[in-house]
Amino acid sequence: MTNGDAYPESASIWLKKKPQELTAEDYIVFGKERKKEALRAIKILGLKQKDAIFLNYPDNGLFSLWTQEEFPGKKKYSKRNLLNDIKNILSDYQPKIIYLPHPADNHKDHQATTLFVYLALKELKDADKNNSWIDSLEPYYYLVHRALNDNLFQVPARRQDIVDFKQQKLKALNQYHTQLTSDKEFLEGFIKDSELFWDVPKDKPVYLNNLETEWQGIAEYMRSKGYNVNFAPVVDVADNIENMNNPLVKKQRMYSQDPRVVSEVACAIISGMIKGKIIPVLKHFPGLGRVDDDTHLMLPKATVSDTELYKRDLFPFSELIKKYPGIWIMIDHAIYPGLSDKPASLSYEIQTKLLREKLGFKGIIVADELLGMRAIKEYALREAIREPVIGEIVARAFEAGTDIAVIYPPCGNTERVVSDIIKNVRQAVKEGRLDEKSINESVIRILKEKEKIFGRRLVYLVKKMPLAEKIGQKLVFDYHNDIGVFNKYNIGGVYLHDHNAIDKTQKDTKIPLFIIGQHEGGIISQYTVNSRSAYVIGKEFEVLVKKDKADVGGNMRLLCLAAHPDDEDGEALVYFREKLNYQTYLLLATRGEGGRDKISSALGDELGILRTKEEEKAASILGVRKVYYLGKTDFGYTLSVDKSLEKWGKKDTLEKLVYFIRLIRPQIIITKHNDSDPKEHGQHQALVMLAKEAFDLAGDPKAYPGMIRDGLLPWQPLKFYQRSTNNEADAADNQLKINSAEYIPAERKTIHQIAFKSLTQHRSQSNWEHLRTNIPKLIRYQLVKSGSCSEKENYF
């Protein structure tokens, strides 16, 4: 990635200059020398010079490139250029095994290297779904610079014995004369008897099981230090997981822009934390994935429709609430205009109406930090709330449904803040804005959680507790050695950076405290916990984890039949691929050479070649694995089936259809054409008529024995559907219905939008703009043929 030219100490010793005297030209010379050293070292290790590629990006600047598009003063040092370089190398070599720096390595450039490779693999996979070498790629992590305390919980680690290579490695390292002069001890640290490597399982259940075990280890470690709550995981669904303008993306705190990916990996992490006896806190409800403004700095509005919010942003929360009803949820400070005109942390509509009533959440609701966040300060200013605002803000959060308010007061101000909160909450109760009954219910929820953690009866205390103590139980403060204040006001919990203060914090408390940490993944120095970031976990899962064999449709194949290019049913192909995980194939009777060209003067075979290229582009957008052609002639428009069969040759066409059915071996066959409509194109009708016959013949062991001798064994498809001529009809059991307006999270488009993008590739036929917004509510397919199974058997 770099030439290693960014170390002033080494450069100054080698060039015999003081560090402050080094010029840009000196570093260039230094980098060239380091490149020569590397080439000598790899030769000793058995590599050829032609197999070493130096990209020459800025040493100690790769992480900066990751977070910004261009490196200051160097146009070629851009994120896009580096990604393209890595993609080109990966495409050229198509490696079966790749070793990457461990994402928890404490050198930022090493972390960035892994991030760049994952993004390059994702872009290559997105550009060509048939990149099978990516599916078979085996990635391993290795550790260059030891992470803090070597506290890596990722499992399993594989120890590789390298005793026999120690001398060879020592000889190679001794080639780095420029580094030996300043850091010989560091280099000699690489000479060991064994190395650790971590693999990334490609099997989904194995991957998720390992992730759960890893987070159980993290939880057990935190619990051993005295923590009992973790403000994690982040389950916001990114609008664009590569958008560095989003603060959560930039800090690698989000997993994916696919809500299902977020749900699955978060589910494993939550399960691990619960097994490790740490309470997880999902955040940030109802979802900051689309918000580019940082709530620490301003009050943002989430520009998202109610429909999108429910389909994407709320999906992980909804799924995880069902699985873990006792989990905690943290509320964010953004405004969601479709739901409320208040920040979510102060909104009754969001906390009580949506989260409690609509989603059925029974656990503890936590409002994100309320004192220092600029979002809340801006809202208070807008509402003309008098200083100090914190008391009134907390009262409003409690009115909205908050169980626990998190507050980080400046050192020495804790008691003043507590007094102001108690005063304002009491006033809210007096005015009837807040019911003491609801406070009691909230405190009971809190004490029940503490009973589970500490194994003590506590709920009975509510009856004897004065209102001030109940309010105190609903507060969590940052720790500033304020133990006296915590005990005086019966504070519910403390957010701690330093676990060494936990024992004295819990000492002599009337009711034990929630001790809260925050590890969402990545290197967290205050807990000496190191693990992969949320972003890396999401990338591992999306790029390298194969789908579970039990996934619906994982081994199912669909064949779409069409007479001409642009006749394929894009909506159906997207539906079967994205929603049902089918492998999709396309078989065209002709190459469309009999039509007219809207963009050039091409005719006949020349037009057929053009339309074939257009078809291949269109099919790739739809995710079609392969397009096949019968090689029949497109002789222009006709309504005559007989003329079509005469031109094509009925016998030959039928045989070829059987051939391709046996070759592709689809369970389901569909076609947009319908042979029951006399106004349908004659070639369309002829294809459907012959395809119905081929459907039966393909499974007949007596039909076409020559194919069987050549290895094409009989294959009986299960279902044959054709588009219904009456789209309003609602024939029941034997219809397949597709909602083309359904959203596909991974593509961030609806089924119709993906299909329309594919259709626009057929430029020689039309510009298609008239169909952009012409969205059928429901596409219906009529079952016309069944194989050896019940017609009512459901394969979808």
mmCIF file with all atom_site columns, C-alpha atoms in Angstrom, residues 90 94-100 133 136-140 158:
data_model
loop_
_atom_site.group_PDB
_atom_site.id
_atom_site.type_symbol
_atom_site.label_atom_id
_atom_site.label_alt_id
_atom_site.label_comp_id
_atom_site.label_asym_id
_atom_site.label_entity_id
_atom_site.label_seq_id
_atom_site.pdbx_PDB_ins_code
_atom_site.Cartn_x
_atom_site.Cartn_y
_atom_site.Cartn_z
_atom_site.occupancy
_atom_site.B_iso_or_equiv
_atom_site.pdbx_formal_charge
_atom_site.auth_seq_id
_atom_site.auth_comp_id
_atom_site.auth_asym_id
_atom_site.auth_atom_id
_atom_site.pdbx_PDB_model_num
ATOM 1  C CA . LEU A 1 90  ? -7.986  -8.440  -6.956 1.00 0.00 ? 90  LEU A CA 1
ATOM 2  C CA . GLN A 1 94  ? -8.507  -13.560 -8.164 1.00 0.00 ? 94  GLN A CA 1
ATOM 3  C CA . PRO A 1 95  ? -6.892  -14.901 -4.977 1.00 0.00 ? 95  PRO A CA 1
ATOM 4  C CA . LYS A 1 96  ? -8.205  -17.949 -3.173 1.00 0.00 ? 96  LYS A CA 1
ATOM 5  C CA . ILE A 1 97  ? -6.660  -16.873 0.166  1.00 0.00 ? 97  ILE A CA 1
ATOM 6  C CA . ILE A 1 98  ? -6.011  -13.354 1.418  1.00 0.00 ? 98  ILE A CA 1
ATOM 7  C CA . TYR A 1 99  ? -4.300  -12.230 4.627  1.00 0.00 ? 99  TYR A CA 1
ATOM 8  C CA . LEU A 1 100 ? -5.402  -8.903  6.086  1.00 0.00 ? 100 LEU A CA 1
ATOM 9  C CA . TRP A 1 133 ? -13.999 -16.372 -6.865 1.00 0.00 ? 133 TRP A CA 1
ATOM 10 C CA . SER A 1 136 ? -14.730 -19.033 -2.491 1.00 0.00 ? 136 SER A CA 1
ATOM 11 C CA . LEU A 1 137 ? -12.237 -16.512 -1.098 1.00 0.00 ? 137 LEU A CA 1
ATOM 12 C CA . GLU A 1 138 ? -10.761 -17.463 2.300  1.00 0.00 ? 138 GLU A CA 1
ATOM 13 C CA . PRO A 1 139 ? -9.742  -14.394 4.332  1.00 0.00 ? 139 PRO A CA 1
ATOM 14 C CA . TYR A 1 140 ? -7.469  -14.547 7.364  1.00 0.00 ? 140 TYR A CA 1
ATOM 15 C CA . ARG A 1 158 ? -5.370  -20.490 14.738 1.00 0.00 ? 158 ARG A CA 1
#
